[in-house]
């Protein structure tokens, strides 16, 4: 299995900071508004030309999110787990325990996200109910630290290209939201695209869970306290077994602890897409 992890940089002063085991990728000429998407498209071309089996992109600051992993550990993990279509590294295992999916968390930080996605998903051929589907740690990933084979990348990039092409066809009020500030505290000029694109990965995996073999890695699980470990395990079991009653119990416990402001039990009872 030929594996290649690209590491993007946008300034030559960053080259000395790159990880030697990874493959540098110059992102200085890509559209910064597209963030990871432009990099992924450029790396696809190189990976196909070099007959790479599994590839993906890590940012030049990846150690900030995965501080307890070395490059050699990541590569060994991939080499020791062959045969999967997709591999991902979720930096935030604690979030897995008390957040049902990417979209509730995204809505809390980017207020118009759900309104946009309710209009966007039909253009993408995605069921709007996926916005409310609970995700186990086999699916959920808060980063773009994922790798896959050609089958995965062909379909994933086709979805993102379809997303970019349909923005102009969104209703004017929704398009205005989408193309305006996503209220990101570190860059208030960023539009919604990179934040929706990041969360679409988990939804794409969830929607295609019977078609792709997926291997997820949760970073920092060993550092979780007993409460979060049990809550995480409860949600995982509820989702994997399709146990709506257990999911309700999980929701009540996390509601008491975190008061997320969104009671999803009525929604789950109505959609029952995977439960």
PDB file of C-alpha atoms in Angstrom:
ATOM      1  CA  UNK A   1       0.000   0.000   0.000  1.00  0.00           C
ATOM      2  CA  UNK A   2       1.599   3.250  -1.162  1.00  0.00           C
ATOM      3  CA  UNK A   3       0.647   6.012   1.278  1.00  0.00           C
ATOM      4  CA  UNK A   4       1.247   9.716   0.877  1.00  0.00           C
ATOM      5  CA  UNK A   5       0.334  12.425   3.382  1.00  0.00           C
ATOM      6  CA  UNK A   6       0.634  15.854   1.829  1.00  0.00           C
ATOM      7  CA  UNK A   7       1.409  18.810   4.063  1.00  0.00           C
ATOM      8  CA  UNK A   8       0.285  22.152   2.748  1.00  0.00           C
ATOM      9  CA  UNK A   9       2.089  25.448   3.189  1.00  0.00           C
ATOM     10  CA  UNK A  10       1.400  28.884   1.756  1.00  0.00           C
ATOM     11  CA  UNK A  11       4.637  30.709   2.541  1.00  0.00           C
ATOM     12  CA  UNK A  12       8.194  29.550   1.902  1.00  0.00           C
ATOM     13  CA  UNK A  13       9.137  30.563   5.438  1.00  0.00           C
ATOM     14  CA  UNK A  14       7.019  27.597   6.597  1.00  0.00           C
ATOM     15  CA  UNK A  15       9.036  24.986   4.696  1.00  0.00           C
ATOM     16  CA  UNK A  16      11.489  24.471   7.566  1.00  0.00           C
ATOM     17  CA  UNK A  17       8.522  23.775   9.853  1.00  0.00           C
ATOM     18  CA  UNK A  18       7.155  20.916   7.751  1.00  0.00           C
ATOM     19  CA  UNK A  19       7.183  17.274   8.804  1.00  0.00           C
ATOM     20  CA  UNK A  20       9.967  15.362   6.985  1.00  0.00           C
ATOM     21  CA  UNK A  21       7.876  12.177   6.668  1.00  0.00           C
ATOM     22  CA  UNK A  22       5.132  14.052   4.784  1.00  0.00           C
ATOM     23  CA  UNK A  23       5.101  15.419   1.223  1.00  0.00           C
ATOM     24  CA  UNK A  24       5.189  19.238   0.936  1.00  0.00           C
ATOM     25  CA  UNK A  25       2.432  20.850  -1.107  1.00  0.00           C
ATOM     26  CA  UNK A  26       2.718  24.493  -2.156  1.00  0.00           C
ATOM     27  CA  UNK A  27      -0.671  26.103  -1.611  1.00  0.00           C
ATOM     28  CA  UNK A  28       0.430  29.684  -2.291  1.00  0.00           C
ATOM     29  CA  UNK A  29      -1.355  29.871  -5.666  1.00  0.00           C
ATOM     30  CA  UNK A  30      -4.703  28.365  -4.624  1.00  0.00           C
ATOM     31  CA  UNK A  31      -7.769  30.436  -3.814  1.00  0.00           C
ATOM     32  CA  UNK A  32      -7.580  30.997  -0.023  1.00  0.00           C
ATOM     33  CA  UNK A  33     -11.400  31.158   0.159  1.00  0.00           C
ATOM     34  CA  UNK A  34     -11.552  27.460  -0.723  1.00  0.00           C
ATOM     35  CA  UNK A  35      -9.193  26.419   2.066  1.00  0.00           C
ATOM     36  CA  UNK A  36      -8.684  22.615   2.031  1.00  0.00           C
ATOM     37  CA  UNK A  37     -10.655  22.045  -1.164  1.00  0.00           C
ATOM     38  CA  UNK A  38      -8.102  23.639  -3.480  1.00  0.00           C
ATOM     39  CA  UNK A  39      -5.317  21.675  -1.788  1.00  0.00           C
ATOM     40  CA  UNK A  40      -7.207  18.394  -2.041  1.00  0.00           C
ATOM     41  CA  UNK A  41      -7.829  18.901  -5.753  1.00  0.00           C
ATOM     42  CA  UNK A  42      -4.157  19.662  -6.389  1.00  0.00           C
ATOM     43  CA  UNK A  43      -3.007  16.649  -4.370  1.00  0.00           C
ATOM     44  CA  UNK A  44      -5.429  14.386  -6.241  1.00  0.00           C
ATOM     45  CA  UNK A  45      -3.622  15.145  -9.492  1.00  0.00           C
ATOM     46  CA  UNK A  46      -0.222  14.361  -7.976  1.00  0.00           C
ATOM     47  CA  UNK A  47      -1.442  11.211  -6.201  1.00  0.00           C
ATOM     48  CA  UNK A  48      -2.923   9.744  -9.389  1.00  0.00           C
ATOM     49  CA  UNK A  49       0.229  10.560 -11.365  1.00  0.00           C
ATOM     50  CA  UNK A  50       2.414   8.866  -8.723  1.00  0.00           C
ATOM     51  CA  UNK A  51       0.171   5.762  -8.431  1.00  0.00           C
ATOM     52  CA  UNK A  52      -0.530   6.418  -4.754  1.00  0.00           C
ATOM     53  CA  UNK A  53      -3.041   4.095  -3.088  1.00  0.00           C
ATOM     54  CA  UNK A  54      -4.030   6.121  -0.020  1.00  0.00           C
ATOM     55  CA  UNK A  55      -3.508   9.856   0.375  1.00  0.00           C
ATOM     56  CA  UNK A  56      -4.739  12.922   2.221  1.00  0.00           C
ATOM     57  CA  UNK A  57      -3.715  16.378   3.413  1.00  0.00           C
ATOM     58  CA  UNK A  58      -2.543  17.630   6.804  1.00  0.00           C
ATOM     59  CA  UNK A  59      -1.956  21.304   7.446  1.00  0.00           C
ATOM     60  CA  UNK A  60       1.490  22.607   8.329  1.00  0.00           C
ATOM     61  CA  UNK A  61       0.169  23.150  11.890  1.00  0.00           C
ATOM     62  CA  UNK A  62      -1.287  19.666  12.320  1.00  0.00           C
ATOM     63  CA  UNK A  63       0.628  19.060  15.571  1.00  0.00           C
ATOM     64  CA  UNK A  64      -1.482  21.719  17.285  1.00  0.00           C
ATOM     65  CA  UNK A  65      -4.531  19.454  16.950  1.00  0.00           C
ATOM     66  CA  UNK A  66      -2.799  16.072  17.268  1.00  0.00           C
ATOM     67  CA  UNK A  67      -0.054  16.828  19.818  1.00  0.00           C
ATOM     68  CA  UNK A  68       0.247  13.265  21.134  1.00  0.00           C
ATOM     69  CA  UNK A  69       0.876  11.684  17.734  1.00  0.00           C
ATOM     70  CA  UNK A  70       4.074  11.602  15.715  1.00  0.00           C
ATOM     71  CA  UNK A  71       4.233  11.314  11.944  1.00  0.00           C
ATOM     72  CA  UNK A  72       5.739   7.835  12.261  1.00  0.00           C
ATOM     73  CA  UNK A  73       2.862   6.739  14.525  1.00  0.00           C
ATOM     74  CA  UNK A  74       0.305   7.974  12.011  1.00  0.00           C
ATOM     75  CA  UNK A  75       2.038   6.204   9.128  1.00  0.00           C
ATOM     76  CA  UNK A  76       2.406   3.007  11.161  1.00  0.00           C
ATOM     77  CA  UNK A  77      -1.278   3.136  12.060  1.00  0.00           C
ATOM     78  CA  UNK A  78      -2.192   3.345   8.381  1.00  0.00           C
ATOM     79  CA  UNK A  79       0.222   0.595   7.379  1.00  0.00           C
ATOM     80  CA  UNK A  80      -0.997  -1.712  10.163  1.00  0.00           C
ATOM     81  CA  UNK A  81      -4.654  -1.244   9.192  1.00  0.00           C
ATOM     82  CA  UNK A  82      -4.784  -1.964   5.464  1.00  0.00           C
ATOM     83  CA  UNK A  83      -7.888  -2.510   3.377  1.00  0.00           C
ATOM     84  CA  UNK A  84      -9.969   0.566   4.213  1.00  0.00           C
ATOM     85  CA  UNK A  85     -11.327   3.114   1.749  1.00  0.00           C
ATOM     86  CA  UNK A  86     -11.134   6.007   4.215  1.00  0.00           C
ATOM     87  CA  UNK A  87      -9.085   6.809   7.321  1.00  0.00           C
ATOM     88  CA  UNK A  88      -9.668   9.832   9.541  1.00  0.00           C
ATOM     89  CA  UNK A  89      -8.106  11.351  12.652  1.00  0.00           C
ATOM     90  CA  UNK A  90     -10.537  13.229  14.892  1.00  0.00           C
ATOM     91  CA  UNK A  91      -8.644  15.636  17.182  1.00  0.00           C
ATOM     92  CA  UNK A  92     -11.494  16.207  19.638  1.00  0.00           C
ATOM     93  CA  UNK A  93     -12.645  12.973  21.262  1.00  0.00           C
ATOM     94  CA  UNK A  94     -14.367  14.809  24.122  1.00  0.00           C
ATOM     95  CA  UNK A  95     -16.772  16.430  21.658  1.00  0.00           C
ATOM     96  CA  UNK A  96     -17.741  12.954  20.446  1.00  0.00           C
ATOM     97  CA  UNK A  97     -19.227  12.261  23.857  1.00  0.00           C
ATOM     98  CA  UNK A  98     -21.731  15.091  24.209  1.00  0.00           C
ATOM     99  CA  UNK A  99     -22.401  16.504  20.723  1.00  0.00           C
ATOM    100  CA  UNK A 100     -24.793  14.474  18.550  1.00  0.00           C
ATOM    101  CA  UNK A 101     -23.253  15.468  15.233  1.00  0.00           C
ATOM    102  CA  UNK A 102     -21.235  18.059  13.367  1.00  0.00           C
ATOM    103  CA  UNK A 103     -24.201  20.265  12.565  1.00  0.00           C
ATOM    104  CA  UNK A 104     -25.482  21.061  16.052  1.00  0.00           C
ATOM    105  CA  UNK A 105     -21.956  22.054  17.044  1.00  0.00           C
ATOM    106  CA  UNK A 106     -21.560  24.070  13.823  1.00  0.00           C
ATOM    107  CA  UNK A 107     -24.834  25.908  14.346  1.00  0.00           C
ATOM    108  CA  UNK A 108     -23.671  27.025  17.797  1.00  0.00           C
ATOM    109  CA  UNK A 109     -20.609  28.724  16.292  1.00  0.00           C
ATOM    110  CA  UNK A 110     -21.972  29.748  12.877  1.00  0.00           C
ATOM    111  CA  UNK A 111     -25.605  30.847  13.399  1.00  0.00           C
ATOM    112  CA  UNK A 112     -26.942  30.461   9.854  1.00  0.00           C
ATOM    113  CA  UNK A 113     -25.434  27.059   9.150  1.00  0.00           C
ATOM    114  CA  UNK A 114     -28.584  24.941   9.451  1.00  0.00           C
ATOM    115  CA  UNK A 115     -30.697  27.388   7.437  1.00  0.00           C
ATOM    116  CA  UNK A 116     -28.126  27.266   4.641  1.00  0.00           C
ATOM    117  CA  UNK A 117     -27.757  23.489   4.688  1.00  0.00           C
ATOM    118  CA  UNK A 118     -31.505  22.864   4.596  1.00  0.00           C
ATOM    119  CA  UNK A 119     -31.490  24.568   1.199  1.00  0.00           C
ATOM    120  CA  UNK A 120     -28.093  23.219   0.124  1.00  0.00           C
ATOM    121  CA  UNK A 121     -28.534  19.502   0.799  1.00  0.00           C
ATOM    122  CA  UNK A 122     -31.187  18.837  -1.891  1.00  0.00           C
ATOM    123  CA  UNK A 123     -28.810  20.289  -4.505  1.00  0.00           C
ATOM    124  CA  UNK A 124     -26.176  17.835  -3.271  1.00  0.00           C
ATOM    125  CA  UNK A 125     -28.514  14.839  -3.364  1.00  0.00           C
ATOM    126  CA  UNK A 126     -28.394  14.556   0.433  1.00  0.00           C
ATOM    127  CA  UNK A 127     -31.360  13.921   2.715  1.00  0.00           C
ATOM    128  CA  UNK A 128     -32.017  17.025   4.838  1.00  0.00           C
ATOM    129  CA  UNK A 129     -32.661  14.726   7.801  1.00  0.00           C
ATOM    130  CA  UNK A 130     -28.939  13.944   7.842  1.00  0.00           C
ATOM    131  CA  UNK A 131     -28.526  17.319   9.552  1.00  0.00           C
ATOM    132  CA  UNK A 132     -30.082  15.746  12.651  1.00  0.00           C
ATOM    133  CA  UNK A 133     -28.672  12.226  12.459  1.00  0.00           C
ATOM    134  CA  UNK A 134     -26.551  11.297  15.516  1.00  0.00           C
ATOM    135  CA  UNK A 135     -22.992  10.273  14.675  1.00  0.00           C
ATOM    136  CA  UNK A 136     -20.834   7.768  16.521  1.00  0.00           C
ATOM    137  CA  UNK A 137     -17.056   7.953  16.697  1.00  0.00           C
ATOM    138  CA  UNK A 138     -16.959   5.771  13.582  1.00  0.00           C
ATOM    139  CA  UNK A 139     -18.159   8.761  11.598  1.00  0.00           C
ATOM    140  CA  UNK A 140     -17.518  12.077  13.307  1.00  0.00           C
ATOM    141  CA  UNK A 141     -14.388  14.112  12.576  1.00  0.00           C
ATOM    142  CA  UNK A 142     -13.696  17.756  13.427  1.00  0.00           C
ATOM    143  CA  UNK A 143     -10.842  18.348  11.013  1.00  0.00           C
ATOM    144  CA  UNK A 144      -9.699  17.715   7.465  1.00  0.00           C
ATOM    145  CA  UNK A 145      -7.234  15.063   8.623  1.00  0.00           C
ATOM    146  CA  UNK A 146      -8.564  12.251   6.469  1.00  0.00           C
ATOM    147  CA  UNK A 147      -7.071   9.994   3.822  1.00  0.00           C
ATOM    148  CA  UNK A 148      -8.641   7.714   1.277  1.00  0.00           C
ATOM    149  CA  UNK A 149      -8.308   5.773  -1.925  1.00  0.00           C
ATOM    150  CA  UNK A 150      -9.287   6.867  -5.423  1.00  0.00           C
ATOM    151  CA  UNK A 151     -12.830   5.574  -4.984  1.00  0.00           C
ATOM    152  CA  UNK A 152     -13.312   7.875  -1.997  1.00  0.00           C
ATOM    153  CA  UNK A 153     -11.600  10.913  -3.497  1.00  0.00           C
ATOM    154  CA  UNK A 154     -13.482  10.645  -6.806  1.00  0.00           C
ATOM    155  CA  UNK A 155     -16.835  10.765  -5.055  1.00  0.00           C
ATOM    156  CA  UNK A 156     -15.880  13.222  -2.325  1.00  0.00           C
ATOM    157  CA  UNK A 157     -14.412  15.796  -4.709  1.00  0.00           C
ATOM    158  CA  UNK A 158     -17.370  15.360  -7.074  1.00  0.00           C
ATOM    159  CA  UNK A 159     -19.655  16.275  -4.168  1.00  0.00           C
ATOM    160  CA  UNK A 160     -17.609  19.369  -3.295  1.00  0.00           C
ATOM    161  CA  UNK A 161     -17.500  20.495  -6.940  1.00  0.00           C
ATOM    162  CA  UNK A 162     -21.283  20.112  -7.067  1.00  0.00           C
ATOM    163  CA  UNK A 163     -21.483  22.216  -3.908  1.00  0.00           C
ATOM    164  CA  UNK A 164     -19.403  25.012  -5.430  1.00  0.00           C
ATOM    165  CA  UNK A 165     -21.410  24.940  -8.648  1.00  0.00           C
ATOM    166  CA  UNK A 166     -24.794  25.164  -6.938  1.00  0.00           C
ATOM    167  CA  UNK A 167     -24.095  28.153  -4.681  1.00  0.00           C
ATOM    168  CA  UNK A 168     -25.344  30.587  -7.322  1.00  0.00           C
ATOM    169  CA  UNK A 169     -28.666  28.722  -7.517  1.00  0.00           C
ATOM    170  CA  UNK A 170     -29.471  28.995  -3.814  1.00  0.00           C
ATOM    171  CA  UNK A 171     -32.346  31.321  -2.858  1.00  0.00           C
ATOM    172  CA  UNK A 172     -31.059  34.891  -2.679  1.00  0.00           C
ATOM    173  CA  UNK A 173     -31.539  35.228   1.090  1.00  0.00           C
ATOM    174  CA  UNK A 174     -29.706  31.930   1.715  1.00  0.00           C
ATOM    175  CA  UNK A 175     -26.953  32.774  -0.754  1.00  0.00           C
ATOM    176  CA  UNK A 176     -26.456  36.073   1.068  1.00  0.00           C
ATOM    177  CA  UNK A 177     -25.986  34.214   4.349  1.00  0.00           C
ATOM    178  CA  UNK A 178     -23.664  31.678   2.741  1.00  0.00           C
ATOM    179  CA  UNK A 179     -21.387  34.258   1.136  1.00  0.00           C
ATOM    180  CA  UNK A 180     -21.184  36.492   4.194  1.00  0.00           C
ATOM    181  CA  UNK A 181     -19.137  36.179   7.377  1.00  0.00           C
ATOM    182  CA  UNK A 182     -19.489  32.879   9.233  1.00  0.00           C
ATOM    183  CA  UNK A 183     -18.589  34.648  12.499  1.00  0.00           C
ATOM    184  CA  UNK A 184     -15.339  32.757  12.860  1.00  0.00           C
ATOM    185  CA  UNK A 185     -13.514  34.384  15.753  1.00  0.00           C
ATOM    186  CA  UNK A 186     -10.048  33.971  14.196  1.00  0.00           C
ATOM    187  CA  UNK A 187     -11.009  35.365  10.780  1.00  0.00           C
ATOM    188  CA  UNK A 188     -14.272  37.290  10.600  1.00  0.00           C
ATOM    189  CA  UNK A 189     -14.046  37.623   6.798  1.00  0.00           C
ATOM    190  CA  UNK A 190     -14.320  33.875   6.154  1.00  0.00           C
ATOM    191  CA  UNK A 191     -17.533  32.799   4.421  1.00  0.00           C
ATOM    192  CA  UNK A 192     -19.530  29.674   5.270  1.00  0.00           C
ATOM    193  CA  UNK A 193     -18.057  27.360   2.631  1.00  0.00           C
ATOM    194  CA  UNK A 194     -15.001  26.037   4.553  1.00  0.00           C
ATOM    195  CA  UNK A 195     -17.041  25.390   7.708  1.00  0.00           C
ATOM    196  CA  UNK A 196     -19.788  23.537   5.844  1.00  0.00           C
ATOM    197  CA  UNK A 197     -17.249  21.661   3.717  1.00  0.00           C
ATOM    198  CA  UNK A 198     -15.429  20.467   6.828  1.00  0.00           C
ATOM    199  CA  UNK A 199     -18.652  19.062   8.329  1.00  0.00           C
ATOM    200  CA  UNK A 200     -19.840  17.564   5.063  1.00  0.00           C
ATOM    201  CA  UNK A 201     -17.100  14.940   5.300  1.00  0.00           C
ATOM    202  CA  UNK A 202     -18.761  13.252   8.294  1.00  0.00           C
ATOM    203  CA  UNK A 203     -22.188  13.460   6.669  1.00  0.00           C
ATOM    204  CA  UNK A 204     -20.776  12.032   3.431  1.00  0.00           C
ATOM    205  CA  UNK A 205     -19.332   9.098   5.384  1.00  0.00           C
ATOM    206  CA  UNK A 206     -22.607   8.610   7.273  1.00  0.00           C
ATOM    207  CA  UNK A 207     -24.668   8.684   4.074  1.00  0.00           C
ATOM    208  CA  UNK A 208     -22.339   6.149   2.422  1.00  0.00           C
ATOM    209  CA  UNK A 209     -21.535   3.957   5.412  1.00  0.00           C
ATOM    210  CA  UNK A 210     -22.568   0.796   3.556  1.00  0.00           C
ATOM    211  CA  UNK A 211     -20.368   1.601   0.568  1.00  0.00           C
ATOM    212  CA  UNK A 212     -17.074   2.626   2.166  1.00  0.00           C
ATOM    213  CA  UNK A 213     -14.906   0.814   4.678  1.00  0.00           C
ATOM    214  CA  UNK A 214     -13.946   3.490   7.193  1.00  0.00           C
ATOM    215  CA  UNK A 215     -11.322   3.479   9.957  1.00  0.00           C
ATOM    216  CA  UNK A 216     -11.564   6.318  12.453  1.00  0.00           C
ATOM    217  CA  UNK A 217      -8.991   7.344  15.053  1.00  0.00           C
ATOM    218  CA  UNK A 218     -10.075   9.412  18.068  1.00  0.00           C
ATOM    219  CA  UNK A 219      -7.242  11.476  19.477  1.00  0.00           C
ATOM    220  CA  UNK A 220      -7.023  11.955  23.232  1.00  0.00           C
ATOM    221  CA  UNK A 221      -9.459   9.252  24.370  1.00  0.00           C
ATOM    222  CA  UNK A 222      -6.983   8.126  27.016  1.00  0.00           C
ATOM    223  CA  UNK A 223      -7.191  11.597  28.587  1.00  0.00           C
ATOM    224  CA  UNK A 224     -10.980  11.632  28.988  1.00  0.00           C
ATOM    225  CA  UNK A 225     -12.455  11.425  32.485  1.00  0.00           C
ATOM    226  CA  UNK A 226     -14.827   8.642  33.463  1.00  0.00           C
ATOM    227  CA  UNK A 227     -17.954  10.704  32.810  1.00  0.00           C
ATOM    228  CA  UNK A 228     -17.037  11.504  29.217  1.00  0.00           C
ATOM    229  CA  UNK A 229     -15.843   7.955  28.517  1.00  0.00           C
ATOM    230  CA  UNK A 230     -19.196   6.533  29.655  1.00  0.00           C
ATOM    231  CA  UNK A 231     -21.190   9.191  27.798  1.00  0.00           C
ATOM    232  CA  UNK A 232     -19.168   8.570  24.638  1.00  0.00           C
ATOM    233  CA  UNK A 233     -19.679   4.816  24.900  1.00  0.00           C
ATOM    234  CA  UNK A 234     -23.406   5.273  25.512  1.00  0.00           C
ATOM    235  CA  UNK A 235     -23.886   7.379  22.402  1.00  0.00           C
ATOM    236  CA  UNK A 236     -21.803   5.004  20.300  1.00  0.00           C
ATOM    237  CA  UNK A 237     -23.820   1.992  21.435  1.00  0.00           C
ATOM    238  CA  UNK A 238     -27.124   3.789  20.850  1.00  0.00           C
ATOM    239  CA  UNK A 239     -26.157   4.802  17.322  1.00  0.00           C
ATOM    240  CA  UNK A 240     -24.583   1.495  16.318  1.00  0.00           C
ATOM    241  CA  UNK A 241     -27.460  -0.592  17.715  1.00  0.00           C
ATOM    242  CA  UNK A 242     -30.194   1.786  16.570  1.00  0.00           C
ATOM    243  CA  UNK A 243     -31.480   2.070  20.137  1.00  0.00           C
ATOM    244  CA  UNK A 244     -33.682   5.160  20.304  1.00  0.00           C
ATOM    245  CA  UNK A 245     -34.410   4.751  24.027  1.00  0.00           C
ATOM    246  CA  UNK A 246     -30.706   4.657  24.866  1.00  0.00           C
ATOM    247  CA  UNK A 247     -30.152   7.683  22.652  1.00  0.00           C
ATOM    248  CA  UNK A 248     -32.884   9.524  24.550  1.00  0.00           C
ATOM    249  CA  UNK A 249     -31.141   8.673  27.824  1.00  0.00           C
ATOM    250  CA  UNK A 250     -27.832   9.947  26.437  1.00  0.00           C
ATOM    251  CA  UNK A 251     -29.525  13.140  25.273  1.00  0.00           C
ATOM    252  CA  UNK A 252     -31.048  13.754  28.713  1.00  0.00           C
ATOM    253  CA  UNK A 253     -27.702  13.274  30.479  1.00  0.00           C
ATOM    254  CA  UNK A 254     -25.796  15.572  28.161  1.00  0.00           C
ATOM    255  CA  UNK A 255     -28.671  18.090  28.359  1.00  0.00           C
ATOM    256  CA  UNK A 256     -28.365  18.239  32.158  1.00  0.00           C
ATOM    257  CA  UNK A 257     -24.589  18.706  31.976  1.00  0.00           C
ATOM    258  CA  UNK A 258     -24.231  21.054  28.988  1.00  0.00           C
ATOM    259  CA  UNK A 259     -27.690  22.525  28.312  1.00  0.00           C
ATOM    260  CA  UNK A 260     -27.092  22.687  24.539  1.00  0.00           C
ATOM    261  CA  UNK A 261     -30.389  24.459  23.942  1.00  0.00           C
ATOM    262  CA  UNK A 262     -31.539  21.946  21.307  1.00  0.00           C
ATOM    263  CA  UNK A 263     -33.734  19.031  22.323  1.00  0.00           C
ATOM    264  CA  UNK A 264     -33.431  16.624  19.406  1.00  0.00           C
ATOM    265  CA  UNK A 265     -35.618  13.809  20.779  1.00  0.00           C
ATOM    266  CA  UNK A 266     -38.765  14.833  18.818  1.00  0.00           C
ATOM    267  CA  UNK A 267     -36.696  15.099  15.626  1.00  0.00           C
ATOM    268  CA  UNK A 268     -35.125  11.672  16.134  1.00  0.00           C
ATOM    269  CA  UNK A 269     -38.533  10.128  16.753  1.00  0.00           C
ATOM    270  CA  UNK A 270     -39.835  11.549  13.487  1.00  0.00           C
ATOM    271  CA  UNK A 271     -36.973  10.830  11.087  1.00  0.00           C
ATOM    272  CA  UNK A 272     -35.735   7.409  12.244  1.00  0.00           C
ATOM    273  CA  UNK A 273     -33.370   7.356   9.287  1.00  0.00           C
ATOM    274  CA  UNK A 274     -30.844   5.146  10.984  1.00  0.00           C
ATOM    275  CA  UNK A 275     -32.500   4.337  14.330  1.00  0.00           C
TER     276      UNK A 275
END
